[in-house]
mmCIF file of C-alpha atoms in Angstrom:
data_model
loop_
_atom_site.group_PDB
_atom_site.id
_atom_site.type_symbol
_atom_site.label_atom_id
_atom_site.label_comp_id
_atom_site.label_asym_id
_atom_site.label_seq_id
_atom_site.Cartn_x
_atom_site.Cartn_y
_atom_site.Cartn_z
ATOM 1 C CA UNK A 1 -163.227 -130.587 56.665
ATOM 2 C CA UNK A 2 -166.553 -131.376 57.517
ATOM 3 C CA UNK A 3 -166.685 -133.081 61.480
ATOM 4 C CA UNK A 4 -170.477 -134.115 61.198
ATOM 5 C CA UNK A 5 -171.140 -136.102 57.861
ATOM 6 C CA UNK A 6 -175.009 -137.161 57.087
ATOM 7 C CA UNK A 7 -173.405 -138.973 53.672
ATOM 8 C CA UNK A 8 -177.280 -139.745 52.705
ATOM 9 C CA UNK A 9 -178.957 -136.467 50.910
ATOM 10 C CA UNK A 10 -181.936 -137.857 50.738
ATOM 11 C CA UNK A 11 -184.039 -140.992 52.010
ATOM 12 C CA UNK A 12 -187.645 -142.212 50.706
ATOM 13 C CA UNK A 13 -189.553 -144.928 52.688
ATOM 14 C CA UNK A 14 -193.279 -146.060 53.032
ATOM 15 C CA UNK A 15 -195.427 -144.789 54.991
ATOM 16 C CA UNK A 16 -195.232 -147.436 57.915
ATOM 17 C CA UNK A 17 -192.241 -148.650 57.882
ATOM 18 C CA UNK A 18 -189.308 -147.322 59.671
ATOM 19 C CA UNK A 19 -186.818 -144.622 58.407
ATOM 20 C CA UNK A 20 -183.235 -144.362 59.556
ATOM 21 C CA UNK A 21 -181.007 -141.475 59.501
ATOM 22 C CA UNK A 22 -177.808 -141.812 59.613
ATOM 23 C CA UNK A 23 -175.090 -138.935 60.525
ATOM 24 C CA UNK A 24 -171.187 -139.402 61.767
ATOM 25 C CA UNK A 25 -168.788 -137.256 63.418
ATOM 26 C CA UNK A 26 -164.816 -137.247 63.350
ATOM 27 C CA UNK A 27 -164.728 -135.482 66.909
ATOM 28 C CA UNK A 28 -164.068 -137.467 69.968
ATOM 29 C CA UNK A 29 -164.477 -134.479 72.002
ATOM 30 C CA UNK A 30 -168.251 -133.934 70.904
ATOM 31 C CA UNK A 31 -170.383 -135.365 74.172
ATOM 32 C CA UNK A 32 -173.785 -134.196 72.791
ATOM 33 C CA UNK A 33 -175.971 -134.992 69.641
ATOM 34 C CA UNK A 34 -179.142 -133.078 68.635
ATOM 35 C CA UNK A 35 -181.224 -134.133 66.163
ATOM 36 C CA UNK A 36 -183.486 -130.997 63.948
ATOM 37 C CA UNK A 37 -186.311 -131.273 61.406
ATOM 38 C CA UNK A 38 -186.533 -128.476 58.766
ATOM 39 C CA UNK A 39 -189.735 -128.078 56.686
ATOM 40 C CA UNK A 40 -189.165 -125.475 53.907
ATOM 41 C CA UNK A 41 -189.399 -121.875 54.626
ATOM 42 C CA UNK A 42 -189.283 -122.438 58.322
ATOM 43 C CA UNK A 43 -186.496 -122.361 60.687
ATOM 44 C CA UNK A 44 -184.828 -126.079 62.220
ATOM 45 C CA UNK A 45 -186.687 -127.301 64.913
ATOM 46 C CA UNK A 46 -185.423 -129.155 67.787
ATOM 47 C CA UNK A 47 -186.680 -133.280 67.524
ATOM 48 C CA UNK A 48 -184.357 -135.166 69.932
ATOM 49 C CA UNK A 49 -181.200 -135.137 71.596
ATOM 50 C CA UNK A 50 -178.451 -137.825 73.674
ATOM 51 C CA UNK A 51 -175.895 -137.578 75.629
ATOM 52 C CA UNK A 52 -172.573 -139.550 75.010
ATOM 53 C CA UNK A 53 -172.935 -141.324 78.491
ATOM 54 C CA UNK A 54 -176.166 -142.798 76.630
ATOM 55 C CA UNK A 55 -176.480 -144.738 73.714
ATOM 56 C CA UNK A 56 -180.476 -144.954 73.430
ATOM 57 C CA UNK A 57 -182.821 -141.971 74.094
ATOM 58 C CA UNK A 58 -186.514 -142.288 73.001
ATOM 59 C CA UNK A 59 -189.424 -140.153 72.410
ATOM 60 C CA UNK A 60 -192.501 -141.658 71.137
ATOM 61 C CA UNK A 61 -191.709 -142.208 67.521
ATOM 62 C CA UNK A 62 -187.861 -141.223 67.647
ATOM 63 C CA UNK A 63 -185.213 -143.087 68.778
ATOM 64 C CA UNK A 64 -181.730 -141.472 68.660
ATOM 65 C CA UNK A 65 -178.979 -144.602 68.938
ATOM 66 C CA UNK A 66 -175.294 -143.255 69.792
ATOM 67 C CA UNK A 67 -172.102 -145.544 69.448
ATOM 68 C CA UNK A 68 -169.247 -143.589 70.379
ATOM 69 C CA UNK A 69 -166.619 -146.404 69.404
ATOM 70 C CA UNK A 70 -167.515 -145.577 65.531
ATOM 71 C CA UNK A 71 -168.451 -142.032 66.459
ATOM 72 C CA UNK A 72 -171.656 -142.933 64.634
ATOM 73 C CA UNK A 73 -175.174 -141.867 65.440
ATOM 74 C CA UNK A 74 -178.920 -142.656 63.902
ATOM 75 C CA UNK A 75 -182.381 -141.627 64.062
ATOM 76 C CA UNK A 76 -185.282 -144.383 63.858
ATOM 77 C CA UNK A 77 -188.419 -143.073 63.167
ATOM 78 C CA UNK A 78 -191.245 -145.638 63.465
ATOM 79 C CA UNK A 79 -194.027 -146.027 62.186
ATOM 80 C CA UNK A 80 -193.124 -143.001 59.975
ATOM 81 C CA UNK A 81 -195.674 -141.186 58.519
ATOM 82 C CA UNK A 82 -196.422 -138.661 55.645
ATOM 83 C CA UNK A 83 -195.860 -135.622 58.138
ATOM 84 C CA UNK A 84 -192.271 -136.610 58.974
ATOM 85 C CA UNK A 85 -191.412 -135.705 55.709
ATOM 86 C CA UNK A 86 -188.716 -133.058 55.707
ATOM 87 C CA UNK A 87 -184.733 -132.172 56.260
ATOM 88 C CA UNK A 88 -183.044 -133.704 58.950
ATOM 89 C CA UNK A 89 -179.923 -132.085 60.301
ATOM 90 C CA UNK A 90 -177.660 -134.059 62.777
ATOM 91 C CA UNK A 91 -176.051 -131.300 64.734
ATOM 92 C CA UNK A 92 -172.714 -132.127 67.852
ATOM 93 C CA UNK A 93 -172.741 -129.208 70.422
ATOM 94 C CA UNK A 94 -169.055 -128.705 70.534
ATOM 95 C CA UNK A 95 -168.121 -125.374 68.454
ATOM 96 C CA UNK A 96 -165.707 -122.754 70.018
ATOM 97 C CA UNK A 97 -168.930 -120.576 71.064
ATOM 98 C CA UNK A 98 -170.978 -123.670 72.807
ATOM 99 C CA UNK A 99 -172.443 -123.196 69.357
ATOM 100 C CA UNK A 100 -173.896 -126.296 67.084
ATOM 101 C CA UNK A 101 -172.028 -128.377 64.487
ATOM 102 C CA UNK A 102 -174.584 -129.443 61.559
ATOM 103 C CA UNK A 103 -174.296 -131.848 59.210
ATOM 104 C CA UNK A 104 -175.613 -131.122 55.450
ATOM 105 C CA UNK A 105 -178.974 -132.920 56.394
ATOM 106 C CA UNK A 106 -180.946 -135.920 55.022
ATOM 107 C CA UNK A 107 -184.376 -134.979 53.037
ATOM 108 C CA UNK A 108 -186.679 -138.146 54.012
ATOM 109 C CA UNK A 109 -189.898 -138.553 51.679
ATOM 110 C CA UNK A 110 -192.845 -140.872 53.505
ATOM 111 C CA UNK A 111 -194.978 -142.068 50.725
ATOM 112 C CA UNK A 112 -198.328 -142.911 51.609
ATOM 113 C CA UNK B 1 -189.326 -123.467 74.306
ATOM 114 C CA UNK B 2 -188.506 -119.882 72.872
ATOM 115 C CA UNK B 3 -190.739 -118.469 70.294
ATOM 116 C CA UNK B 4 -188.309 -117.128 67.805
ATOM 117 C CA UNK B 5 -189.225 -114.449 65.145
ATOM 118 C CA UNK B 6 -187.101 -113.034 62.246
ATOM 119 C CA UNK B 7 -187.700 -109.583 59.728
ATOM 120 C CA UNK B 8 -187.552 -109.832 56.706
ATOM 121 C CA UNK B 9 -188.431 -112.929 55.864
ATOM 122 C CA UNK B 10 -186.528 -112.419 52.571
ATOM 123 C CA UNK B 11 -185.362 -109.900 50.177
ATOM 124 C CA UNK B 12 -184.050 -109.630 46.934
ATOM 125 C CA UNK B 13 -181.158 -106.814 47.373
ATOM 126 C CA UNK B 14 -178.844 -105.118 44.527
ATOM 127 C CA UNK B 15 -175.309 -105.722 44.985
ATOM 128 C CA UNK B 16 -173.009 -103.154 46.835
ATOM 129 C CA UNK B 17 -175.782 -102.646 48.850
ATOM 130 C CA UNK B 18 -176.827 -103.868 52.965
ATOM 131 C CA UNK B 19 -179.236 -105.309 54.489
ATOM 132 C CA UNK B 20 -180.014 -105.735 57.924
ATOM 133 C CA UNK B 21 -181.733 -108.448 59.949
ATOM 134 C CA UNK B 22 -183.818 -108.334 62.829
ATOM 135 C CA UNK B 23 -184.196 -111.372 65.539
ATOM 136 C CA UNK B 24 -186.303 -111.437 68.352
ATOM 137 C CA UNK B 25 -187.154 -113.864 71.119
ATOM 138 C CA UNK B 26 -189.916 -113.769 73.299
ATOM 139 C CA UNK B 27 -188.206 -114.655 76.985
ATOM 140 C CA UNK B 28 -184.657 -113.695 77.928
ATOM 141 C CA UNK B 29 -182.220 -116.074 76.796
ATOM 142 C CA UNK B 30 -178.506 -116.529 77.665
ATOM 143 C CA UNK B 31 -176.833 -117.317 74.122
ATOM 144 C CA UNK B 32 -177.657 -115.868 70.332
ATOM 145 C CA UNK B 33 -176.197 -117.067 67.133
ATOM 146 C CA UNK B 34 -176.558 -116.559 63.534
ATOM 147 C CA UNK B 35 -175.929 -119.507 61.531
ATOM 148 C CA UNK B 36 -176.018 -119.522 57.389
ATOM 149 C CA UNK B 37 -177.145 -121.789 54.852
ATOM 150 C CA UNK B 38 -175.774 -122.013 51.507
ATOM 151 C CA UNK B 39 -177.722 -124.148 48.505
ATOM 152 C CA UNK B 40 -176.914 -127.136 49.518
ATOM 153 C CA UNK B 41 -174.790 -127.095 52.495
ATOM 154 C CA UNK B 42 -175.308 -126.994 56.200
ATOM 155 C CA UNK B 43 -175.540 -124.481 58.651
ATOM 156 C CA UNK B 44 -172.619 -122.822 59.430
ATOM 157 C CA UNK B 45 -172.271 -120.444 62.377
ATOM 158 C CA UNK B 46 -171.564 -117.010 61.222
ATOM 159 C CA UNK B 47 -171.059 -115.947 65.352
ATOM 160 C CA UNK B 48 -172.441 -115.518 68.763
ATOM 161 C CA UNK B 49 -174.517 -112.297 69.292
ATOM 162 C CA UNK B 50 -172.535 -111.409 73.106
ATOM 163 C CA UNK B 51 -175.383 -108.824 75.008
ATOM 164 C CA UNK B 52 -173.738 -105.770 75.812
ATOM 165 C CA UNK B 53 -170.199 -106.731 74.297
ATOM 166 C CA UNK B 54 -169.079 -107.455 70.462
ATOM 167 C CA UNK B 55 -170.272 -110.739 68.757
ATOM 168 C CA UNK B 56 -167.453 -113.482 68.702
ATOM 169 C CA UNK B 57 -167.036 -114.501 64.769
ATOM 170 C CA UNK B 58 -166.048 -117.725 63.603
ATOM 171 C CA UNK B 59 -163.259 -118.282 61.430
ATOM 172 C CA UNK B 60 -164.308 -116.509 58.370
ATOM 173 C CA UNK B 61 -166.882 -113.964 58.829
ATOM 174 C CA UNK B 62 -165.514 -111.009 59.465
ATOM 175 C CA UNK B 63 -167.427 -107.521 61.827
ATOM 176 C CA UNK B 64 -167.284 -105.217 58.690
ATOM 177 C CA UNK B 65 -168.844 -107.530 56.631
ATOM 178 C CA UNK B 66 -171.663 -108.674 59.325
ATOM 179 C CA UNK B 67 -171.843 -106.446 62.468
ATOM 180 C CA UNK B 68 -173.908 -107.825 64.727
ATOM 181 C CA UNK B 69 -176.121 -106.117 67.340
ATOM 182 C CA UNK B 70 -177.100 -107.122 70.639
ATOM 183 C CA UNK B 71 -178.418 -104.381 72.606
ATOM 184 C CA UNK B 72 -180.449 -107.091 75.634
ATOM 185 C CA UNK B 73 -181.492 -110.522 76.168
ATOM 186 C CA UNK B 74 -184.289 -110.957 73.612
ATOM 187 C CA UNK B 75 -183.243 -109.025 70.708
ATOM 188 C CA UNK B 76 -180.308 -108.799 67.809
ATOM 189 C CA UNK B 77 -179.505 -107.507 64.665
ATOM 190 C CA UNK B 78 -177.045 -109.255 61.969
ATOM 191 C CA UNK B 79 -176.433 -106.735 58.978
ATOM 192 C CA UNK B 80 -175.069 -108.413 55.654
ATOM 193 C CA UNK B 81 -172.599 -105.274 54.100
ATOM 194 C CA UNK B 82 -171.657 -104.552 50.924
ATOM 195 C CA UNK B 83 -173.624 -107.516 49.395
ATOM 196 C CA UNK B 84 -172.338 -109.593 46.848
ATOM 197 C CA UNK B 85 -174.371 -112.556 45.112
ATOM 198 C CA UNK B 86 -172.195 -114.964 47.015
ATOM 199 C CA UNK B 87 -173.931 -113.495 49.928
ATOM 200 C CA UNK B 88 -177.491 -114.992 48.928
ATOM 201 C CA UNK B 89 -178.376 -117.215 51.843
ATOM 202 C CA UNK B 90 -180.605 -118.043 54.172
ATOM 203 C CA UNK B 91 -179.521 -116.444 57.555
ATOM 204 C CA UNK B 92 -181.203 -117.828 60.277
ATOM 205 C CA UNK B 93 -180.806 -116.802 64.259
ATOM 206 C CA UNK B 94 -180.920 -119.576 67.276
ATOM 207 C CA UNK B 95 -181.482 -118.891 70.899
ATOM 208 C CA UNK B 96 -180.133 -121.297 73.887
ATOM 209 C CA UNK B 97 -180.573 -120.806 77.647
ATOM 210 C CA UNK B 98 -184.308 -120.018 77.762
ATOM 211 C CA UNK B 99 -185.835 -119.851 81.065
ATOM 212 C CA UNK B 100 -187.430 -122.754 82.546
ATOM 213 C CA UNK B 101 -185.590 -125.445 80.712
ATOM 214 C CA UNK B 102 -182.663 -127.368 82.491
ATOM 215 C CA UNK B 103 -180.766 -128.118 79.490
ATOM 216 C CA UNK B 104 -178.402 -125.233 77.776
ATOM 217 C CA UNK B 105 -178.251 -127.552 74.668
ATOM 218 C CA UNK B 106 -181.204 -126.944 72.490
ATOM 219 C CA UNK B 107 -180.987 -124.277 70.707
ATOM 220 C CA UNK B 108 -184.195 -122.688 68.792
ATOM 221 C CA UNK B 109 -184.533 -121.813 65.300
ATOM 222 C CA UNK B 110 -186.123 -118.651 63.872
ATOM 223 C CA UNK B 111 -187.323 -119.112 60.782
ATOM 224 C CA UNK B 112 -184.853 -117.680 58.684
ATOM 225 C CA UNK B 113 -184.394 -114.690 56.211
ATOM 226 C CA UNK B 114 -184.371 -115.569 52.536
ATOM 227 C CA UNK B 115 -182.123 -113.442 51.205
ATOM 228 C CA UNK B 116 -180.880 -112.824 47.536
ATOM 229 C CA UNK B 117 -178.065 -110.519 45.575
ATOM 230 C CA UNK B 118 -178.919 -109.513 41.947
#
């Protein structure tokens, strides 16, 4: 059974406006979200990450939110913009190894 | 961040046969995994590349079916054995624990070998 869910394959949004990803976990042991963008025929790379004693962390354009009572996390991305577009994997550090649970990612289109 | 390179960067392969794939990082770094992708699915952690030691495997993945190498702290090997087309993948290695950085939670990506089983 899958314990990090991004139930939205794919998202498409305007250039502009704001996208939201949205990913949940089953896990109440997981205390750390990451947050990866995959462009094809390149490996994940690392956008943003939080903390479960947060529920806010920003970087410029992202802003991971983090409600533990739902076990629900998102990714705002604004303004978003024709580069953002791409596979976004939610991922919970919490694996037998100190390895990374994914979800199945979210492809977001920004339409110019 | 750790710079992350991967050889091949894909193959087509005849089944029965193996392949083996190469991962290289360009500081020392504490952890190294190789994760799969499936069409259409996530990532899925295949195991942890131990330095000096044999790889921990995830429920699974078995050694005689991917032995993994890890002969220091910058470099391992994953080999896929006795390929079947079920085995056609992208295999992709991550890195955690680089120098410098205070967090042990991001892990880097390489970019991944494209592989596929006629």
């Amino acid at each position: 059974d899958q314990q990090v869910k991004q139930n939205s394959p794919s998202l498409s949004v305007q250039e502009g406006r704001i996208s939201i990803l949205n990913c949940d976990y089953t896990n109440s042991m997981f205390d750390y979200f990451l947050w990866y963008k995959k462009y094809p025929a390149e490996g994940p790379t690392f956008l943003i990450s939080i903390s479960s004693i947060k529920d806010k962390n920003e970087d410029g354009r992202f802003t991971v939110f983090l409600n533990k009572s739902a076990k629900h996390l998102s990714l705002h991305i604004v303004p978003s913009q024709p580069g953002d577009s791409a596979v976004y994997f939610c991922a919970a550090l919490g694996g037998s190894q100190g390895n990374l649970i994914f979800g199945k990612g979210t492809k977001l289109s920004v339409k110019p | 961040s750790a710079v992350i390179s991967q050889k091949p960067s894909r193959d087509i392969c005849q089944r029965g046969t193996s392949l083996t794939i190469q991962c290289q990082v360009d500081s020392q770094v504490t952890m190294m995994f190789w994760y799969r992708q499936q069409p259409g699915q996530s990532l899925t952690l295949i195991a942890t590349a131990n330095q000096g030691s044999e790889a921990t495997y995830e429920s699974g993945f078995v050694i005689d079916k991917f032995p993994i190498s890890r002969p220091n702290l910058t470099f391992s090997t994953l080999t896929v054995s006795n390929m079947s087309p079920e085995d056609s993948s992208i295999y992709l290695c991550s890195a955690a624990g680089t120098s410098g950085r205070s967090s042990y939670n991001e892990q880097f990506f390489g970019p991944g070998t494209r592989l596929t089983v006629l």
